[in-house]
CSV table of C-alpha atoms and ligand atoms in Angstrom, one decimal:
chain,number,residue,atom,x,y,z
A,1,MET,CA,0.4,269.3,38.7
A,2,ASP,CA,-2.9,270.9,37.1
A,3,PRO,CA,-4.8,267.8,35.6
A,4,ALA,CA,-4.9,269.7,32.2
A,5,VAL,CA,-1.0,270.1,31.8
A,6,ALA,CA,-0.4,266.5,32.9
A,7,ARG,CA,-2.8,265.5,30.4
A,8,ASP,CA,-1.2,267.4,27.7
A,9,ARG,CA,2.2,266.1,28.7
A,10,LEU,CA,0.9,262.6,28.4
A,11,VAL,CA,-0.8,263.2,25.2
A,12,ASP,CA,2.7,264.4,23.8
A,13,ARG,CA,4.5,261.5,24.9
A,14,LEU,CA,1.6,259.3,23.3
A,15,ARG,CA,2.1,261.1,19.9
A,16,GLU,CA,6.0,260.2,20.5
A,17,ARG,CA,5.0,256.6,20.9
A,18,ASP,CA,2.3,255.9,18.2
A,19,ASP,CA,1.6,258.0,14.8
A,20,LEU,CA,-1.9,259.1,15.9
A,21,GLY,CA,-4.5,260.7,13.7
A,22,GLU,CA,-5.4,264.6,14.5
A,23,ALA,CA,-9.1,263.7,15.7
A,24,THR,CA,-7.6,261.3,18.3
A,25,VAL,CA,-5.0,263.6,19.6
A,26,ALA,CA,-7.6,266.5,20.2
A,27,ALA,CA,-9.9,263.8,21.5
A,28,MET,CA,-7.4,262.4,24.0
A,29,ARG,CA,-6.4,266.1,25.0
A,30,ALA,CA,-10.1,267.2,25.6
A,31,VAL,CA,-11.5,264.3,27.9
A,32,PRO,CA,-10.5,264.9,31.6
A,33,ARG,CA,-9.3,261.3,32.2
A,34,HIS,CA,-9.0,262.0,36.1
A,35,ALA,CA,-12.7,262.8,36.1
A,36,PHE,CA,-13.8,259.1,35.6
A,37,LEU,CA,-11.9,257.5,38.0
A,38,PRO,CA,-12.3,256.9,42.0
A,39,GLU,CA,-10.8,259.5,44.1
A,40,SER,CA,-7.9,257.3,45.3
A,41,ARG,CA,-6.8,256.8,41.7
A,42,ARG,CA,-7.0,260.1,40.3
A,43,ALA,CA,-3.3,261.2,40.9
A,44,ASP,CA,-2.1,258.7,38.4
A,45,ALA,CA,-4.9,259.5,35.9
A,46,TYR,CA,-2.0,260.9,33.4
A,47,GLN,CA,0.5,258.1,33.5
A,48,ASP,CA,0.1,255.8,30.8
A,49,ARG,CA,-1.2,252.6,32.3
A,50,PRO,CA,-4.3,250.8,33.1
A,51,LEU,CA,-6.0,251.5,36.7
A,52,PRO,CA,-8.4,249.9,38.7
A,53,ILE,CA,-12.5,251.3,38.2
A,54,GLY,CA,-14.2,248.9,40.7
A,55,ALA,CA,-16.0,245.8,40.6
A,56,GLY,CA,-12.8,244.1,39.4
A,57,GLN,CA,-12.9,245.8,36.4
A,58,THR,CA,-9.9,248.2,34.9
A,59,ILE,CA,-9.8,251.1,32.7
A,60,SER,CA,-7.3,250.5,29.4
A,61,ALA,CA,-4.0,252.6,29.5
A,62,PRO,CA,-4.2,255.7,27.6
A,63,HIS,CA,-2.4,254.4,24.6
A,64,VAL,CA,-4.6,251.7,23.8
A,65,VAL,CA,-7.5,254.1,23.9
A,66,ALA,CA,-5.7,256.0,21.5
A,67,LEU,CA,-4.9,253.2,19.3
A,68,VAL,CA,-8.5,251.8,19.1
A,69,THR,CA,-9.8,255.4,18.4
A,70,ASP,CA,-7.4,255.5,15.8
A,71,LEU,CA,-8.0,252.3,13.9
A,72,LEU,CA,-11.9,253.0,14.1
A,73,GLU,CA,-11.3,255.9,11.6
A,74,LEU,CA,-13.9,258.0,13.2
A,75,ARG,CA,-15.6,260.9,11.7
A,76,ASP,CA,-18.0,263.5,13.0
A,77,GLY,CA,-21.6,262.5,12.9
A,78,GLN,CA,-20.8,258.4,12.8
A,79,SER,CA,-22.8,256.2,15.0
A,80,VAL,CA,-20.5,253.9,17.2
A,81,LEU,CA,-21.3,250.9,19.4
A,82,GLU,CA,-19.5,250.4,22.5
A,83,ILE,CA,-19.3,247.0,24.3
A,84,GLY,CA,-18.1,247.6,27.9
A,85,THR,CA,-18.9,251.1,29.4
A,86,GLY,CA,-16.6,250.6,32.5
A,87,CYS,CA,-16.3,253.7,33.9
A,88,GLY,CA,-17.2,255.7,30.7
A,89,TYR,CA,-13.9,257.2,29.5
A,90,HIS,CA,-13.4,255.7,26.1
A,91,ALA,CA,-17.0,256.6,25.5
A,92,ALA,CA,-16.0,260.0,26.1
A,93,VAL,CA,-13.2,260.0,24.0
A,94,THR,CA,-15.6,258.5,21.2
A,95,ALA,CA,-18.1,260.9,21.8
A,96,GLU,CA,-15.7,263.7,21.2
A,97,VAL,CA,-14.9,262.7,17.7
A,98,VAL,CA,-18.6,261.7,16.3
A,99,GLY,CA,-20.5,263.8,19.0
A,100,PRO,CA,-22.0,262.5,22.3
A,101,ALA,CA,-25.5,261.6,20.9
A,102,ASN,CA,-24.0,259.3,18.3
A,103,VAL,CA,-22.2,257.1,21.0
A,104,PHE,CA,-24.3,254.0,22.6
A,105,SER,CA,-22.6,251.9,24.8
A,106,VAL,CA,-23.6,248.5,26.9
A,107,GLU,CA,-22.1,247.5,30.3
A,108,TYR,CA,-22.6,244.4,32.0
A,109,HIS,CA,-22.2,245.7,35.7
A,110,ALA,CA,-25.4,247.7,36.4
A,111,ASP,CA,-23.2,249.8,38.8
A,112,LEU,CA,-20.8,250.5,36.8
A,113,ALA,CA,-23.3,251.6,34.2
A,114,GLU,CA,-25.1,253.9,36.5
A,115,ARG,CA,-21.8,255.7,37.6
A,116,ALA,CA,-20.7,255.8,33.9
A,117,ARG,CA,-23.9,257.9,32.9
A,118,GLU,CA,-23.1,260.1,36.0
A,119,THR,CA,-19.8,260.8,35.1
A,120,LEU,CA,-20.7,261.2,31.6
A,121,ALA,CA,-23.6,263.8,32.3
A,122,ALA,CA,-20.8,265.6,34.8
A,123,THR,CA,-18.2,266.0,32.2
A,124,GLY,CA,-20.5,267.4,29.3
A,125,TYR,CA,-21.0,264.1,27.6
A,126,GLY,CA,-24.7,263.6,29.0
A,127,ALA,CA,-26.0,262.6,25.3
A,128,VAL,CA,-23.7,259.2,25.6
A,129,SER,CA,-26.3,256.6,26.0
A,130,VAL,CA,-25.5,253.7,28.3
A,131,ARG,CA,-27.4,250.6,28.7
A,132,ALA,CA,-26.6,247.9,31.2
A,133,GLY,CA,-27.0,244.2,30.1
A,134,ASP,CA,-25.1,242.0,28.0
A,135,GLY,CA,-22.8,243.5,25.4
A,136,LYS,CA,-23.2,240.2,23.2
A,137,GLN,CA,-26.5,241.1,22.0
A,138,GLY,CA,-25.3,244.7,20.9
A,139,TRP,CA,-28.1,247.4,21.4
A,140,ALA,CA,-30.3,246.5,18.1
A,141,ASP,CA,-32.6,249.6,19.0
A,142,HIS,CA,-30.0,252.0,17.6
A,143,ALA,CA,-28.4,249.7,14.6
A,144,PRO,CA,-26.9,249.9,12.1
A,145,TYR,CA,-23.8,251.3,13.4
A,146,ASP,CA,-21.0,252.7,11.2
A,147,ARG,CA,-18.5,251.4,13.9
A,148,ALA,CA,-18.4,249.1,16.6
A,149,TYR,CA,-15.7,248.1,19.2
A,150,LEU,CA,-14.9,245.9,22.4
A,151,THR,CA,-13.3,247.3,25.6
A,152,CYS,CA,-13.2,243.4,27.0
A,153,ALA,CA,-11.8,240.4,25.2
A,154,ALA,CA,-13.7,237.9,23.4
A,155,PRO,CA,-12.8,234.8,21.4
A,156,SER,CA,-14.2,236.5,18.3
A,157,PHE,CA,-16.7,239.4,17.2
A,158,PRO,CA,-20.1,238.7,18.7
A,159,ASP,CA,-22.6,237.7,16.1
A,160,ARG,CA,-25.2,240.1,17.1
A,161,VAL,CA,-22.7,243.0,17.2
A,162,VAL,CA,-21.8,241.9,13.6
A,163,ASP,CA,-25.0,241.8,12.5
A,164,GLN,CA,-25.8,245.7,13.8
A,165,VAL,CA,-22.8,246.9,11.9
A,166,ARG,CA,-23.7,248.3,8.4
A,167,PRO,CA,-21.6,247.0,5.6
A,168,GLY,CA,-18.3,249.1,4.9
A,169,GLY,CA,-18.4,249.6,8.5
A,170,LEU,CA,-15.3,248.9,11.1
A,171,LEU,CA,-15.2,246.7,14.3
A,172,VAL,CA,-12.3,246.8,16.4
A,173,GLY,CA,-11.8,244.5,19.4
A,174,PRO,CA,-9.1,242.2,21.3
A,175,LEU,CA,-9.8,238.7,20.5
A,176,GLY,CA,-8.3,235.7,22.4
A,177,THR,CA,-8.6,234.5,25.7
A,178,ASP,CA,-5.7,235.1,27.9
A,179,ARG,CA,-3.9,237.2,26.0
A,180,GLN,CA,-5.4,238.9,22.8
A,181,VAL,CA,-4.6,240.5,19.6
A,182,LEU,CA,-6.0,243.7,18.7
A,183,VAL,CA,-8.0,243.2,15.6
A,184,ARG,CA,-9.8,245.6,13.3
A,185,ALA,CA,-12.4,244.0,10.8
A,186,ARG,CA,-14.1,245.5,7.7
A,187,LYS,CA,-17.5,244.7,7.4
A,188,ARG,CA,-18.0,243.6,3.3
A,189,GLU,CA,-21.2,243.8,1.6
A,190,ASP,CA,-21.6,240.1,1.9
A,191,GLY,CA,-21.6,240.3,5.8
A,192,SER,CA,-18.1,238.7,6.0
A,193,LEU,CA,-15.3,240.3,7.7
A,194,LYS,CA,-12.0,241.1,6.4
A,195,ARG,CA,-9.6,241.4,9.2
A,196,ASP,CA,-6.2,243.0,10.1
A,197,HIS,CA,-3.9,242.7,13.1
A,198,HIS,CA,-2.5,245.5,15.5
A,199,GLY,CA,-0.4,243.9,18.1
A,200,GLN,CA,-0.6,242.0,21.2
A,201,VAL,CA,-3.1,243.4,24.4
A,202,ARG,CA,-4.3,242.7,27.2
A,203,PHE,CA,-8.1,243.3,28.4
A,204,VAL,CA,-10.7,242.1,31.0
A,205,PRO,CA,-12.8,239.0,29.7
A,206,LEU,CA,-16.2,239.7,28.2
A,207,ARG,CA,-18.5,237.8,29.9
U,301,SAH,N1,-13.9,251.6,28.0
U,301,SAH,C1,-14.1,251.2,29.6
U,301,SAH,C2,-12.8,250.1,30.2
U,301,SAH,C3,-13.5,249.2,30.4
U,301,SAH,S1,-13.1,247.5,31.1
U,301,SAH,C4,-13.6,252.4,30.1
U,301,SAH,O1,-12.8,253.3,29.5
U,301,SAH,O2,-13.6,252.5,31.4
U,301,SAH,C5,-14.2,246.4,30.3
U,301,SAH,C6,-15.6,246.6,30.6
U,301,SAH,O3,-16.5,245.3,30.1
U,301,SAH,C7,-15.8,246.1,32.1
U,301,SAH,O4,-16.7,247.4,32.6
U,301,SAH,C8,-16.8,244.8,32.2
U,301,SAH,O5,-17.6,245.3,33.0
U,301,SAH,C9,-17.3,245.0,30.7
U,301,SAH,N2,-17.8,243.7,30.1
U,301,SAH,C10,-17.5,242.7,30.4
U,301,SAH,N3,-18.2,241.9,29.9
U,301,SAH,C11,-19.3,242.5,29.2
U,301,SAH,C12,-20.3,242.1,28.6
U,301,SAH,N4,-20.9,240.6,28.2
U,301,SAH,N5,-21.5,242.8,28.2
U,301,SAH,C13,-20.8,244.1,28.3
U,301,SAH,N6,-19.9,244.4,29.0
U,301,SAH,C14,-19.0,243.9,29.4
């Protein structure tokens, strides 16, 4: 099947499952998930499930990417910090909404970071910035961010990442160890976080 047709069908199913915002739906329709996967996994790109991307890591299921994108309440022009670039797919979805030059992503594995940069450039998202390093430190050079999200599970939002989000901004991430809860937090003016919970999820751990 033509990838664009398979992708449209997947997004139709995602909309039936969850009440997704228009910007999220448009982004999910636009980004060619298959192009971010290893050759051997491309046939499964438009099934709603996680897939291996190398280095023992996985790309999240599309409904999880859509949910995180929605919870972030993204708007064009907002700056966004992503922790865990992986193959770069989720960064591209974010870039569709806020603009590629506003997305800053940190990946622990240098080889994944390099491959993500190449794929992002090849798919038209070359203005997304990717840095190899420890996401627990965030990326201070481009702070403050309007939004930040983790694509790997942590016991709590890392302090440096919280510091780098502006007051009034949102953070989203899977918090917990073996199993996690998807948590969204709004940063108050005094720097404290107001959290709400969005169901159980399973992500690879933050290192
Ligand atoms: N958003 C990704 C999914 C990546 S899976 C995508 O669309 O493909 C989670 C990623 O987080 C993995 O690539 C893993 O290497 C990375 N990771 C784990 N610990 C990290 C850390 N401390 N800093 C940055 N990235 C980390």
